[in-house]
Tab-separated table of N, CA and C in Angstrom:
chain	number	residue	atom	x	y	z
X	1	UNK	N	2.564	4.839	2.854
X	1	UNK	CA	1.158	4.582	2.624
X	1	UNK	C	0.827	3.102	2.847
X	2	UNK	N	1.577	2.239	2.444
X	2	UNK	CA	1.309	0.488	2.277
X	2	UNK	C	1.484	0.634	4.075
X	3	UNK	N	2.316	0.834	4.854
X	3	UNK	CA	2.398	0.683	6.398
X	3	UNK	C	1.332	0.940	6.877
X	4	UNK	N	0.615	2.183	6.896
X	4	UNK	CA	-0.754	2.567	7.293
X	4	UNK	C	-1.479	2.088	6.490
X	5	UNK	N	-1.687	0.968	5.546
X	5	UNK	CA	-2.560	-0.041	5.150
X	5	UNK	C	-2.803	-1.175	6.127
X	6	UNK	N	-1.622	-1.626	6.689
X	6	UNK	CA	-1.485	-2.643	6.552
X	6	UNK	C	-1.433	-2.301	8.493
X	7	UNK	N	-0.909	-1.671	8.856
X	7	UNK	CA	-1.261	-0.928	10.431
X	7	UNK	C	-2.491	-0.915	10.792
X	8	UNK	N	-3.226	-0.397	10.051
X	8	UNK	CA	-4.579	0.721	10.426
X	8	UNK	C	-5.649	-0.080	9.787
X	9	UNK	N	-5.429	-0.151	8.716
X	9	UNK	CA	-7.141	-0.644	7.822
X	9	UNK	C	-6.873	-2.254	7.569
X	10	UNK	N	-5.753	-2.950	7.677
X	10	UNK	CA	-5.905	-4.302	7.542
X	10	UNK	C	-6.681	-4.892	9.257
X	11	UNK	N	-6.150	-4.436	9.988
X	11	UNK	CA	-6.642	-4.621	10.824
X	11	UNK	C	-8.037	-4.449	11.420
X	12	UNK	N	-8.134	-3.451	10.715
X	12	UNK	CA	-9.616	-2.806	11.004
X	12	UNK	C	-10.597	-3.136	10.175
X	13	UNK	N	-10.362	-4.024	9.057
X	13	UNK	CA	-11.584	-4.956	8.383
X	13	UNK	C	-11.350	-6.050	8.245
X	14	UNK	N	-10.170	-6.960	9.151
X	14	UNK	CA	-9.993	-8.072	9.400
X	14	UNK	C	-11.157	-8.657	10.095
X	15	UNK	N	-11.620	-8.208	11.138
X	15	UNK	CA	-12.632	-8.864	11.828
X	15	UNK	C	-13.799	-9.184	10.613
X	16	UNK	N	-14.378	-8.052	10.119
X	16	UNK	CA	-15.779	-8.385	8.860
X	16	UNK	C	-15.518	-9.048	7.755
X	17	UNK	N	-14.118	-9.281	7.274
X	17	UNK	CA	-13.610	-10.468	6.339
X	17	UNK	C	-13.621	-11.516	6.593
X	18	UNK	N	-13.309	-11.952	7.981
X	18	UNK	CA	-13.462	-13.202	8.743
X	18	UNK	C	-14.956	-13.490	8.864
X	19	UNK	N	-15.922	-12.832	9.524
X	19	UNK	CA	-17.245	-13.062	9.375
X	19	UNK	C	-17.679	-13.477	8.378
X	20	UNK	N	-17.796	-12.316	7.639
X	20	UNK	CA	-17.882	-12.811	5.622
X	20	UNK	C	-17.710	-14.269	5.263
X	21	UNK	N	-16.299	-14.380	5.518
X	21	UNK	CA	-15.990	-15.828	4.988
X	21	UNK	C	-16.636	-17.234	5.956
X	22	UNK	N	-16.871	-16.659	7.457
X	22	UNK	CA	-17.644	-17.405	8.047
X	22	UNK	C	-19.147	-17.711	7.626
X	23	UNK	N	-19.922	-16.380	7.344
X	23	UNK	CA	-20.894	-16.610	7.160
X	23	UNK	C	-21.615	-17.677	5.754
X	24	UNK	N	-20.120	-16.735	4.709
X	24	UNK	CA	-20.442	-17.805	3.308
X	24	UNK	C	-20.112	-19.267	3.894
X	25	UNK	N	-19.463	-19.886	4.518
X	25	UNK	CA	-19.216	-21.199	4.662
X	25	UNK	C	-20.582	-22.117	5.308
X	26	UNK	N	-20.991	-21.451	6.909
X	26	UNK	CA	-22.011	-21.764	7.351
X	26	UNK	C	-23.302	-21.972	6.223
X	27	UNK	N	-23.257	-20.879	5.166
X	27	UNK	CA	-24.556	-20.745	4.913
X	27	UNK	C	-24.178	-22.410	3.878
X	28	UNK	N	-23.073	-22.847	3.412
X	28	UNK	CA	-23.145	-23.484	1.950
X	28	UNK	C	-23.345	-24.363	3.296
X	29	UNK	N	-22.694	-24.859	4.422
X	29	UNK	CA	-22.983	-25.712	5.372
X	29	UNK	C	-24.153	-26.514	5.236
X	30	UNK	N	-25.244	-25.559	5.786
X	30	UNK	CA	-26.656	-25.102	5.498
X	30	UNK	C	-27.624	-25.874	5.196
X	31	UNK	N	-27.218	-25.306	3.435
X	31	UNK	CA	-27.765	-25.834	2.506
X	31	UNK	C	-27.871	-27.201	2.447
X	32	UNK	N	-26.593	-27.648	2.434
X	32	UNK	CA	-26.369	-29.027	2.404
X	32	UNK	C	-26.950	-29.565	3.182
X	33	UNK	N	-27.190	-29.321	4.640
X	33	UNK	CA	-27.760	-30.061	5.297
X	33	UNK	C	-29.002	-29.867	5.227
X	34	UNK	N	-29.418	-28.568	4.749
X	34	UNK	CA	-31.572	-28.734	4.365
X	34	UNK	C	-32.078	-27.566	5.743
X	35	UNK	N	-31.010	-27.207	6.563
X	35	UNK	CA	-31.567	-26.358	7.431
X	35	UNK	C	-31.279	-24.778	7.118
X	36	UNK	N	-31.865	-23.835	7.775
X	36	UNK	CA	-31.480	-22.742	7.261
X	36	UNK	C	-31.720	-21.841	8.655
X	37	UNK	N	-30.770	-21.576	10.218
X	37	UNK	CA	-30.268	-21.018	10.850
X	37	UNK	C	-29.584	-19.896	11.014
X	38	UNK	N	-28.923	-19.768	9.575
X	38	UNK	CA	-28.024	-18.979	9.299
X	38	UNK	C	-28.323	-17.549	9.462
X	39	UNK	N	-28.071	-16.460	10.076
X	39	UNK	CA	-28.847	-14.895	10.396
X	39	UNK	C	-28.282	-14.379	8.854
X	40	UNK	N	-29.130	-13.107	8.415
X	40	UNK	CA	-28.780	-12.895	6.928
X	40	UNK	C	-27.839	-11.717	7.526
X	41	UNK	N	-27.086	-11.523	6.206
X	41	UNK	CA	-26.169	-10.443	6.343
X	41	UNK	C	-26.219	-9.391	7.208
X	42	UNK	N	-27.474	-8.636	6.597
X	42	UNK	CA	-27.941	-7.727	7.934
X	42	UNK	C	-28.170	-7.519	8.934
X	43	UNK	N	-28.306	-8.598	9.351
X	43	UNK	CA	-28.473	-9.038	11.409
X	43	UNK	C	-27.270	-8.996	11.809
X	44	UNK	N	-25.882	-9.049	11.203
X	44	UNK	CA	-24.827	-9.514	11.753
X	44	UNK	C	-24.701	-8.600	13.403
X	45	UNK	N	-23.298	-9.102	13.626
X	45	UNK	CA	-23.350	-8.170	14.517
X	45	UNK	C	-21.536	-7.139	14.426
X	46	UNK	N	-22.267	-6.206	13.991
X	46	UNK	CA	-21.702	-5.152	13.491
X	46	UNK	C	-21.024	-4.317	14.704
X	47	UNK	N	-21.207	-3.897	15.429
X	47	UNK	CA	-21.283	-3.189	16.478
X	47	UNK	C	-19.897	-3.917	17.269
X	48	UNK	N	-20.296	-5.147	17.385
X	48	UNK	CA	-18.970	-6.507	17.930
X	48	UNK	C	-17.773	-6.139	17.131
X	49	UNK	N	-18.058	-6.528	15.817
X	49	UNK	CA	-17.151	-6.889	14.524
X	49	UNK	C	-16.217	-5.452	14.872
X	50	UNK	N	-16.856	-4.340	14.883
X	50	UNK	CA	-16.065	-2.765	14.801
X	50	UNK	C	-15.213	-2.824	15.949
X	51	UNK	N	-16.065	-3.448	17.100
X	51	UNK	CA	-15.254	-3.509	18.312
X	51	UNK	C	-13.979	-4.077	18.207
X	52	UNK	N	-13.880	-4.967	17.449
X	52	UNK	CA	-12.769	-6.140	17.619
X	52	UNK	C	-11.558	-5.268	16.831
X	53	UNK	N	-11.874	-4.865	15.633
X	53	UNK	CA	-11.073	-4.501	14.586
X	53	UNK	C	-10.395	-3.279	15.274
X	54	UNK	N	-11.767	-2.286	15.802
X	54	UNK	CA	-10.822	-1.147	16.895
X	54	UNK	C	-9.468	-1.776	17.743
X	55	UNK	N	-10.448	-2.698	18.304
X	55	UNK	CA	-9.104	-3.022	19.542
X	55	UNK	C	-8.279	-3.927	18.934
X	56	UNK	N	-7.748	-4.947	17.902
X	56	UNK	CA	-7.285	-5.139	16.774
X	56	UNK	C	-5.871	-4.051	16.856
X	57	UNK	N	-6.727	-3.090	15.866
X	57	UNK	CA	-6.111	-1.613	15.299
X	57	UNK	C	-5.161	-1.687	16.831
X	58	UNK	N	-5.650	-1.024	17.845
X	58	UNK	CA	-4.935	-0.580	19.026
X	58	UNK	C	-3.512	-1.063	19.230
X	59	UNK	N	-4.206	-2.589	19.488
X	59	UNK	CA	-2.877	-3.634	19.837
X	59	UNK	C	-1.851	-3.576	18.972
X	60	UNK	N	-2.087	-3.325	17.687
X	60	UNK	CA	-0.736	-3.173	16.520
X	60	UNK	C	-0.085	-2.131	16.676
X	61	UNK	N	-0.698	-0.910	16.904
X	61	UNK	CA	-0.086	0.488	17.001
X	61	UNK	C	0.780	0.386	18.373
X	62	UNK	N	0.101	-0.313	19.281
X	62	UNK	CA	0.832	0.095	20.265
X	62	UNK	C	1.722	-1.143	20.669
X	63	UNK	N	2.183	-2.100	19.943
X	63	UNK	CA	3.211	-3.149	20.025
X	63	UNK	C	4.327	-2.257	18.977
X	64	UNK	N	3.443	-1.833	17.742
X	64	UNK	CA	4.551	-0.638	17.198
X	64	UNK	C	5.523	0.044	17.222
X	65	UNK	N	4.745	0.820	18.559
X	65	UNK	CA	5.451	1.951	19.170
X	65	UNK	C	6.157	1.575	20.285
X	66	UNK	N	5.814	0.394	20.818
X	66	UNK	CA	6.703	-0.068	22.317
X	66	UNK	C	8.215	-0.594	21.653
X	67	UNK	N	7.363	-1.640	20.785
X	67	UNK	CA	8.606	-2.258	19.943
X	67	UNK	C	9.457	-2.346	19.108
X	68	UNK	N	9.728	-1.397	18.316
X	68	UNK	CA	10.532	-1.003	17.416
X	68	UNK	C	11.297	0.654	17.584
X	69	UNK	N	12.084	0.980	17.097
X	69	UNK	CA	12.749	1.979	17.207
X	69	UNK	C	14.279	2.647	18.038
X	70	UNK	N	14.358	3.100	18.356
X	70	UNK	CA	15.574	3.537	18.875
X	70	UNK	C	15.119	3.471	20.523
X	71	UNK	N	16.654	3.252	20.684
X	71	UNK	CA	16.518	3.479	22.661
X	71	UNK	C	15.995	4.972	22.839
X	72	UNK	N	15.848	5.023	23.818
X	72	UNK	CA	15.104	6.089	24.481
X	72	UNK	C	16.471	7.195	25.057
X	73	UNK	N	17.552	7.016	24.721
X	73	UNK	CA	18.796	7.319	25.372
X	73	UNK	C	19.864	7.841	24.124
X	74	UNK	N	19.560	7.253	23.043
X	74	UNK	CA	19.516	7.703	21.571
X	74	UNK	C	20.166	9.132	21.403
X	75	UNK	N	21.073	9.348	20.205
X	75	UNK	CA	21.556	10.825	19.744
X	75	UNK	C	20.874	10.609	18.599
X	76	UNK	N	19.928	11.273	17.721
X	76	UNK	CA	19.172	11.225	16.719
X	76	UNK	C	20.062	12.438	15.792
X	77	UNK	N	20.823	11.789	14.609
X	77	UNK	CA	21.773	12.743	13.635
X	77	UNK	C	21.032	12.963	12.076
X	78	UNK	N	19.870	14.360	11.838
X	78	UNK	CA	19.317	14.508	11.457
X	78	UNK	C	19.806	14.318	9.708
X	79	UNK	N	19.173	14.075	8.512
X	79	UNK	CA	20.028	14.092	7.345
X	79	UNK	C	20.616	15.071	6.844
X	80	UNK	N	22.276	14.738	6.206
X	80	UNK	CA	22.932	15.575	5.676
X	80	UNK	C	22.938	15.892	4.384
X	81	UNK	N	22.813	17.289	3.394
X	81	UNK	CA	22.895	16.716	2.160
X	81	UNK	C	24.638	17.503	1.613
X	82	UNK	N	25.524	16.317	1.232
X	82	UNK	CA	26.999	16.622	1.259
X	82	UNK	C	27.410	15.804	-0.119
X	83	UNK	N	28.155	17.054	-0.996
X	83	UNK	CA	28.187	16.678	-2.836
X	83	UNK	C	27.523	16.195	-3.141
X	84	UNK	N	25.803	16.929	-3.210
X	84	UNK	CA	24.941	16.745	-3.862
X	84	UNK	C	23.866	15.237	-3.629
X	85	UNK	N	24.306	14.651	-2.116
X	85	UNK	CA	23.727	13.442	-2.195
X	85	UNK	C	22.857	13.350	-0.451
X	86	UNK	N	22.075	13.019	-0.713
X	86	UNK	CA	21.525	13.199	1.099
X	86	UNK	C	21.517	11.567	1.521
X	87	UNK	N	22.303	12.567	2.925
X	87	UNK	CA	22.697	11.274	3.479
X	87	UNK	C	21.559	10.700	4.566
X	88	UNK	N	21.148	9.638	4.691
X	88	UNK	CA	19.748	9.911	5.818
X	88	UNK	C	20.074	10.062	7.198
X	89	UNK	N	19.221	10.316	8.026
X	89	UNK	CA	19.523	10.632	9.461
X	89	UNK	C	19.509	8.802	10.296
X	90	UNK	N	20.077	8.946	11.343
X	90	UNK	CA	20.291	7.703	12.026
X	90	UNK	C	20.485	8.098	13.167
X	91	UNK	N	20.521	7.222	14.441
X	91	UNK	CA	20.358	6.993	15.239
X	91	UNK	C	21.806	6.489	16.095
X	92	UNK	N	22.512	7.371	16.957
X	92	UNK	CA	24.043	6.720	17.531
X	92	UNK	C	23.476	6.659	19.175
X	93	UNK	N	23.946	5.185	19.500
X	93	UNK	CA	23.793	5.272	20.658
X	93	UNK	C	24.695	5.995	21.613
X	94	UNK	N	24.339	6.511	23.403
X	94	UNK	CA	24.945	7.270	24.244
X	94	UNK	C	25.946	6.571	24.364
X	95	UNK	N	26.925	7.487	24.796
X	95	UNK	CA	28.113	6.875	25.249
X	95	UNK	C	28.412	7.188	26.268
């Protein structure tokens, strides 16, 4: 569950957390300086933000799946359970 947190949805509201924290900064910016430029929450641009986090999301899944795991050439030795204890499955390379 924490992997597909941290895969899927960290990524995918990374972009509007970053805004967020952009926007609070600009706005205290702002203030200070006496001008007020700043677009309100609701104008953002939402539509962008989803975009990013999608393709975000993408790039992780699929550095994921390129990059980690067993060769492609792999004997995959499914788990055993032997005097009561399971043993997990692993991965022997070809010979």
């Amino acid at each position: 569950m924490l992997r597909q947190i941290i895969q899927i949805g960290l990524p995918l509201i990374l972009p509007f957390v970053i805004y967020g924290l952009w926007l609070k900064w600009a706005r205290a910016k702002a203030i200070r300086e006496g001008r007020d430029i700043i677009p309100p929450w609701n104008k953002g641009p939402w539509l962008l933000l989803f975009g990013a986090g999608v393709a975000l999301t993408a790039a992780i899944l699929i550095f994921t799946a390129l990059g980690t795991g067993a060769p492609p050439d792999s004997i995959y030795h499914a788990p055993v359970l032997r005097d009561g204890v399971v043993e997990p499955g692993y991965f022997e390379p070809k010979k």
